[in-house]
Short mmCIF file of C-alpha atoms in Angstrom, two decimals:
data_model
loop_
_atom_site.label_atom_id
_atom_site.label_comp_id
_atom_site.label_asym_id
_atom_site.label_seq_id
_atom_site.Cartn_x
_atom_site.Cartn_y
_atom_site.Cartn_z
CA UNK A 1 5.88 61.79 61.43
CA UNK A 2 6.36 58.40 59.89
CA UNK A 3 4.98 57.52 56.53
CA UNK A 4 3.38 54.12 56.01
CA UNK A 5 3.40 52.36 52.65
CA UNK A 6 0.38 50.27 51.92
CA UNK A 7 0.14 47.53 49.32
CA UNK A 8 -2.35 48.08 46.55
CA UNK A 9 -5.42 45.95 46.98
CA UNK A 10 -5.86 42.84 44.95
CA UNK A 11 -7.56 43.40 41.64
CA UNK A 12 -5.94 46.81 41.00
CA UNK A 13 -3.80 47.47 37.95
CA UNK A 14 -0.61 47.01 39.93
CA UNK A 15 -1.82 43.65 41.26
CA UNK A 16 -2.76 42.32 37.83
CA UNK A 17 0.16 43.69 35.89
CA UNK A 18 1.79 40.23 35.83
CA UNK A 19 -1.04 37.93 34.70
CA UNK A 20 -2.51 40.28 32.05
CA UNK A 21 0.47 40.13 29.63
CA UNK A 22 0.60 36.34 30.00
CA UNK A 23 -3.10 36.06 29.10
CA UNK A 24 -2.62 38.34 26.11
CA UNK A 25 0.36 36.24 25.01
CA UNK A 26 -1.72 33.06 25.20
CA UNK A 27 -4.52 34.64 23.16
CA UNK A 28 -2.00 35.84 20.59
CA UNK A 29 -0.46 32.36 20.37
CA UNK A 30 -3.90 30.79 19.90
CA UNK A 31 -4.69 33.31 17.17
CA UNK A 32 -1.44 32.44 15.40
CA UNK A 33 -2.24 28.73 15.66
CA UNK A 34 -5.67 29.29 14.10
CA UNK A 35 -4.09 31.45 11.39
CA UNK A 36 -1.72 28.61 10.52
CA UNK A 37 -4.48 25.99 10.55
CA UNK A 38 -7.17 27.98 8.76
CA UNK A 39 -5.81 27.34 5.23
CA UNK A 40 -6.04 23.59 5.96
CA UNK A 41 -9.72 23.66 6.92
CA UNK A 42 -11.09 23.51 3.31
CA UNK A 43 -8.88 20.48 2.61
CA UNK A 44 -10.02 18.86 5.86
CA UNK A 45 -13.69 19.45 5.05
CA UNK A 46 -13.18 18.10 1.54
CA UNK A 47 -11.41 15.01 2.92
CA UNK A 48 -14.24 14.33 5.38
CA UNK A 49 -16.88 14.70 2.66
CA UNK A 50 -15.05 12.51 0.15
CA UNK A 51 -13.85 9.73 2.48
CA UNK A 52 -15.63 9.67 5.81
CA UNK A 53 -19.23 10.33 4.77
CA UNK A 54 -19.24 7.51 2.16
CA UNK A 55 -17.74 5.16 4.74
CA UNK A 56 -20.40 6.10 7.28
CA UNK A 57 -23.05 5.46 4.62
CA UNK A 58 -21.44 2.08 3.89
CA UNK A 59 -21.56 1.16 7.58
CA UNK A 60 -25.25 2.12 7.76
CA UNK A 61 -26.10 0.09 4.64
CA UNK A 62 -24.20 -2.91 6.03
CA UNK A 63 -26.84 -3.21 8.76
CA UNK A 64 -29.74 -3.23 6.26
CA UNK A 65 -31.37 -5.96 4.22
CA UNK A 66 -31.13 -4.48 0.73
CA UNK A 67 -31.06 -6.54 -2.45
CA UNK A 68 -32.04 -4.93 -5.73
CA UNK A 69 -33.48 -8.25 -6.94
CA UNK A 70 -35.95 -8.23 -4.02
CA UNK A 71 -36.99 -4.58 -3.63
CA UNK A 72 -39.93 -5.40 -1.35
CA UNK A 73 -37.77 -7.23 1.19
CA UNK A 74 -35.87 -4.27 2.58
CA UNK A 75 -35.30 -3.37 6.21
CA UNK A 76 -33.06 -3.50 9.23
CA UNK A 77 -30.94 -6.68 9.27
CA UNK A 78 -28.84 -6.13 12.42
CA UNK A 79 -25.75 -8.35 12.16
CA UNK A 80 -27.17 -10.80 9.60
CA UNK A 81 -24.96 -9.45 6.81
CA UNK A 82 -21.84 -9.80 8.92
CA UNK A 83 -22.79 -13.36 9.89
CA UNK A 84 -23.25 -14.13 6.21
CA UNK A 85 -19.86 -12.62 5.41
CA UNK A 86 -18.02 -14.85 7.88
CA UNK A 87 -19.93 -18.00 6.90
CA UNK A 88 -19.84 -17.53 3.10
CA UNK A 89 -17.59 -20.19 1.43
CA UNK A 90 -16.80 -17.82 -1.44
CA UNK A 91 -15.67 -15.20 1.04
CA UNK A 92 -13.43 -17.67 2.86
CA UNK A 93 -11.93 -18.79 -0.45
CA UNK A 94 -11.27 -15.19 -1.47
CA UNK A 95 -9.55 -14.54 1.88
CA UNK A 96 -7.16 -17.43 1.23
CA UNK A 97 -6.53 -16.24 -2.32
CA UNK A 98 -5.90 -12.69 -1.09
CA UNK A 99 -3.42 -13.86 1.55
CA UNK A 100 -1.54 -16.08 -0.92
CA UNK A 101 -1.50 -13.37 -3.59
CA UNK A 102 -0.38 -10.66 -1.19
CA UNK A 103 2.35 -12.69 0.53
CA UNK A 104 3.80 -13.90 -2.79
CA UNK A 105 3.80 -10.48 -4.44
CA UNK A 106 5.21 -8.64 -1.42
CA UNK A 107 7.99 -11.14 -0.65
CA UNK A 108 9.17 -11.56 -4.25
CA UNK A 109 8.96 -7.81 -4.88
CA UNK A 110 10.99 -7.17 -1.72
CA UNK A 111 13.73 -9.59 -2.75
CA UNK A 112 13.93 -8.24 -6.30
CA UNK A 113 13.73 -4.65 -5.07
CA UNK A 114 16.55 -5.29 -2.59
CA UNK A 115 18.75 -6.74 -5.32
CA UNK A 116 18.07 -3.82 -7.66
CA UNK A 117 18.62 -1.30 -4.86
CA UNK A 118 22.02 -2.85 -4.07
CA UNK A 119 22.99 -2.60 -7.73
CA UNK A 120 21.82 1.00 -8.08
CA UNK A 121 23.64 1.99 -4.91
CA UNK A 122 26.91 1.52 -6.81
CA UNK A 123 28.32 4.15 -9.15
CA UNK A 124 28.40 3.22 -12.84
CA UNK A 125 27.93 4.96 -16.14
CA UNK A 126 24.30 5.51 -17.09
CA UNK A 127 22.97 4.86 -13.58
CA UNK A 128 20.40 7.68 -13.90
CA UNK A 129 18.96 6.21 -17.10
CA UNK A 130 18.84 2.71 -15.62
CA UNK A 131 17.13 4.01 -12.50
CA UNK A 132 14.50 5.81 -14.57
CA UNK A 133 13.82 2.71 -16.66
CA UNK A 134 13.47 0.54 -13.56
CA UNK A 135 11.00 2.96 -11.98
CA UNK A 136 8.82 3.10 -15.12
CA UNK A 137 6.66 -0.02 -14.38
CA UNK A 138 5.42 1.59 -11.16
CA UNK A 139 4.30 4.68 -13.09
CA UNK A 140 2.15 2.70 -15.54
CA UNK A 141 -1.60 2.88 -14.90
CA UNK A 142 -2.65 -0.42 -13.23
CA UNK A 143 -5.30 -1.23 -15.83
CA UNK A 144 -2.85 -0.51 -18.66
CA UNK A 145 -0.27 -2.72 -16.96
CA UNK A 146 -2.75 -5.58 -16.67
CA UNK A 147 -3.81 -5.18 -20.32
CA UNK A 148 -0.15 -5.17 -21.37
CA UNK A 149 0.48 -8.49 -19.64
CA UNK A 150 -2.79 -10.03 -20.81
CA UNK A 151 -2.47 -9.23 -24.52
CA UNK A 152 1.17 -8.42 -25.27
CA UNK A 153 2.77 -11.12 -23.11
CA UNK A 154 0.35 -13.86 -22.04
CA UNK A 155 -1.76 -14.25 -25.18
CA UNK A 156 -1.38 -17.79 -26.53
CA UNK A 157 -1.68 -16.73 -30.18
CA UNK A 158 0.43 -13.59 -30.50
CA UNK A 159 1.92 -13.01 -27.02
CA UNK A 160 5.62 -12.29 -26.53
CA UNK A 161 6.21 -15.26 -24.20
CA UNK A 162 5.01 -17.85 -26.70
CA UNK A 163 6.81 -15.96 -29.46
CA UNK A 164 10.09 -16.29 -27.57
CA UNK A 165 9.45 -20.02 -27.06
CA UNK A 166 8.80 -20.42 -30.79
CA UNK A 167 12.02 -18.57 -31.66
CA UNK A 168 14.11 -20.65 -29.25
CA UNK A 169 12.67 -23.95 -30.50
CA UNK A 170 13.31 -22.95 -34.13
CA UNK A 171 16.94 -22.22 -33.28
CA UNK A 172 17.28 -25.91 -32.45
CA UNK A 173 15.40 -27.00 -35.60
CA UNK A 174 12.07 -27.83 -34.00
CA UNK A 175 8.76 -26.92 -35.62
CA UNK A 176 6.62 -27.88 -32.60
CA UNK A 177 7.34 -25.37 -29.84
CA UNK A 178 5.22 -25.44 -26.70
CA UNK A 179 2.46 -22.85 -26.72
CA UNK A 180 1.01 -22.79 -23.21
CA UNK A 181 -2.06 -20.76 -22.36
CA UNK A 182 -0.55 -18.88 -19.43
CA UNK A 183 -3.77 -17.38 -18.12
CA UNK A 184 -5.56 -20.74 -18.13
CA UNK A 185 -2.75 -23.05 -17.02
CA UNK A 186 -1.43 -20.78 -14.21
CA UNK A 187 -4.03 -18.07 -13.59
CA UNK A 188 -2.94 -17.01 -10.10
CA UNK A 189 0.73 -17.01 -11.09
CA UNK A 190 -0.14 -14.85 -14.11
CA UNK A 191 -1.71 -12.25 -11.82
CA UNK A 192 1.17 -12.46 -9.35
CA UNK A 193 3.85 -11.93 -12.00
CA UNK A 194 2.12 -8.83 -13.37
CA UNK A 195 1.84 -7.36 -9.86
CA UNK A 196 5.46 -8.23 -9.02
CA UNK A 197 6.57 -6.40 -12.18
CA UNK A 198 4.56 -3.38 -11.10
CA UNK A 199 5.51 -3.27 -7.39
CA UNK A 200 9.21 -4.17 -7.51
CA UNK A 201 10.18 -0.55 -8.40
CA UNK A 202 8.23 0.68 -5.35
CA UNK A 203 10.20 -1.62 -3.06
CA UNK A 204 13.42 -0.66 -4.80
CA UNK A 205 12.84 3.06 -4.18
CA UNK A 206 12.25 2.61 -0.45
CA UNK A 207 15.23 0.31 0.02
CA UNK A 208 17.48 2.52 -2.12
CA UNK A 209 16.61 5.47 0.12
CA UNK A 210 17.57 3.33 3.10
CA UNK A 211 20.87 2.33 1.52
CA UNK A 212 21.78 5.93 0.81
CA UNK A 213 21.16 6.88 4.45
CA UNK A 214 23.82 4.48 5.76
CA UNK A 215 26.81 5.81 7.65
CA UNK A 216 29.67 5.64 5.18
CA UNK A 217 32.41 5.78 7.79
CA UNK A 218 31.20 2.57 9.48
CA UNK A 219 31.24 0.68 6.17
CA UNK A 220 34.66 2.05 5.30
CA UNK A 221 36.01 1.03 8.72
CA UNK A 222 34.60 -2.49 8.30
CA UNK A 223 36.27 -2.86 4.91
CA UNK A 224 39.58 -1.64 6.30
CA UNK A 225 39.30 -4.30 9.02
CA UNK A 226 39.06 -6.96 6.33
CA UNK A 227 35.29 -7.56 6.24
CA UNK A 228 34.03 -9.08 3.01
CA UNK A 229 31.17 -7.66 0.98
CA UNK A 230 28.86 -10.35 2.36
CA UNK A 231 29.88 -9.54 5.94
CA UNK A 232 29.19 -5.84 5.36
CA UNK A 233 25.77 -6.70 3.96
CA UNK A 234 24.92 -9.16 6.74
CA UNK A 235 26.12 -7.23 9.79
CA UNK A 236 25.76 -3.58 8.69
CA UNK A 237 23.50 -3.14 5.67
CA UNK A 238 20.75 -5.62 6.55
CA UNK A 239 20.25 -4.43 10.16
CA UNK A 240 20.16 -0.85 8.91
CA UNK A 241 17.52 -1.77 6.31
CA UNK A 242 15.26 -3.59 8.78
CA UNK A 243 12.95 -0.60 9.29
CA UNK A 244 12.84 0.08 5.57
CA UNK A 245 12.07 -3.54 4.79
CA UNK A 246 9.22 -3.45 7.31
CA UNK A 247 7.89 -0.22 5.84
CA UNK A 248 8.05 -1.52 2.27
CA UNK A 249 6.35 -4.79 3.27
CA UNK A 250 3.57 -3.05 5.20
CA UNK A 251 2.84 -0.45 2.51
CA UNK A 252 2.98 -3.10 -0.20
CA UNK A 253 0.56 -5.25 1.79
CA UNK A 254 -1.91 -2.37 2.16
CA UNK A 255 -1.94 -1.73 -1.59
CA UNK A 256 -1.79 -5.31 -2.89
CA UNK A 257 -4.66 -6.41 -0.64
CA UNK A 258 -6.83 -3.78 -2.33
CA UNK A 259 -5.79 -4.73 -5.86
CA UNK A 260 -8.69 -5.17 -8.23
CA UNK A 261 -7.38 -4.16 -11.65
CA UNK A 262 -5.09 -7.13 -12.33
CA UNK A 263 -7.60 -9.76 -11.18
CA UNK A 264 -10.48 -8.20 -13.10
CA UNK A 265 -8.50 -7.57 -16.30
CA UNK A 266 -6.38 -10.71 -16.59
CA UNK A 267 -8.64 -13.50 -15.27
CA UNK A 268 -11.98 -11.83 -14.46
CA UNK A 269 -11.80 -13.54 -11.07
CA UNK A 270 -12.06 -17.01 -12.56
CA UNK A 271 -10.06 -20.18 -11.91
CA UNK A 272 -9.58 -19.45 -8.23
CA UNK A 273 -8.16 -15.92 -8.57
CA UNK A 274 -11.05 -13.98 -7.00
CA UNK A 275 -9.62 -11.92 -4.13
CA UNK A 276 -11.53 -9.82 -1.60
CA UNK A 277 -12.06 -6.70 -3.77
CA UNK A 278 -13.29 -8.84 -6.66
CA UNK A 279 -15.63 -10.80 -4.37
CA UNK A 280 -17.12 -7.52 -3.14
CA UNK A 281 -17.53 -6.45 -6.76
CA UNK A 282 -19.38 -9.69 -7.53
CA UNK A 283 -21.66 -9.29 -4.52
CA UNK A 284 -22.50 -5.69 -5.34
CA UNK A 285 -22.70 -5.57 -9.15
CA UNK A 286 -23.65 -9.15 -10.02
CA UNK A 287 -25.67 -10.38 -7.03
CA UNK A 288 -26.94 -6.81 -6.33
CA UNK A 289 -26.83 -7.52 -2.60
CA UNK A 290 -25.89 -4.05 -1.38
CA UNK A 291 -26.18 -4.84 2.33
CA UNK A 292 -23.85 -7.84 2.25
CA UNK A 293 -21.40 -6.09 -0.10
CA UNK A 294 -21.24 -3.16 2.31
CA UNK A 295 -20.55 -5.52 5.21
CA UNK A 296 -17.77 -7.15 3.20
CA UNK A 297 -16.31 -3.73 2.47
CA UNK A 298 -16.37 -2.71 6.13
CA UNK A 299 -14.57 -5.92 7.15
CA UNK A 300 -11.88 -5.37 4.50
CA UNK A 301 -11.41 -1.73 5.54
CA UNK A 302 -11.02 -2.70 9.20
CA UNK A 303 -8.41 -5.33 8.33
CA UNK A 304 -6.57 -2.81 6.14
CA UNK A 305 -6.61 -0.27 8.97
CA UNK A 306 -4.82 -2.76 11.22
CA UNK A 307 -2.02 -3.14 8.66
CA UNK A 308 -1.96 0.61 7.99
CA UNK A 309 -1.55 1.30 11.71
CA UNK A 310 1.62 -0.75 11.81
CA UNK A 311 2.83 1.03 8.66
CA UNK A 312 2.26 4.44 10.25
CA UNK A 313 4.13 3.39 13.39
CA UNK A 314 7.05 2.25 11.26
CA UNK A 315 7.07 5.55 9.38
CA UNK A 316 6.98 7.48 12.66
CA UNK A 317 9.89 5.50 14.07
CA UNK A 318 11.90 6.14 10.89
CA UNK A 319 11.21 9.87 11.10
CA UNK A 320 12.23 9.95 14.76
CA UNK A 321 15.49 8.19 13.92
CA UNK A 322 16.22 10.71 11.16
CA UNK A 323 15.54 13.63 13.50
CA UNK A 324 17.83 12.31 16.23
CA UNK A 325 20.76 11.87 13.87
#
């Protein structure tokens, strides 16, 4: 008598023995993912409340007609505030000032930071102390930095710059040294110099990190082949620093565009130094036009996001390069 073996029907325990462990493994993996992400949820909620909700409120207000000087004339304004932003002469002037201020500060800070980074990349006695002293300006509170330049350096009566001019002229027997009023004669340059002093250490740190990530064997081989220091810098160091230069320029642009402290403290936005943040401040706190000020703020944020996107892409490419090494 022959015995016949029959397959268990579908849906029995034997038929589902394979998929069940896989499903349990997926559920376990999802539970582990949630367990890892759960501690971040309070920080995420806090970030949304602090940053996103105020921005949403700003966007809503930008579409309203709201001036504190005319409380009865309030309502929905559609795109009137945005049209006013793009046709306002003061806004156009502040855009030009912002571009000039940002380009000057970022480029000069990059060049000075590159020079300092090249010097600090060499070994010499006291390098740690020098590095700490060079980083110090970036650690100073922006308002304190602006006050330092306004009163301790630029002041025409007791500032250090005019004091140095007086001392030099007296060395040559002159009793009539020049005493320029720096903040009146060159207001935009006065703001730019204070920001360059503050942001050069930031550029130096990024470029110094790039210099210290160079391949030492390639540089050593180039020197053994007779390459000069300039050739090593031009053909090896500078191409290696391209990503770091881009990152420093983009991050510096994001921060300098938003600078308000130096303009407000040193010149109070006068004499053609009003940039975009100061113009928004004037619209909101002096003209009390909350709708137009909100529209100005939204436009500035959108422009900053464009620059920040390029900065994030540069950072991501740098991280990918470090991982693949």
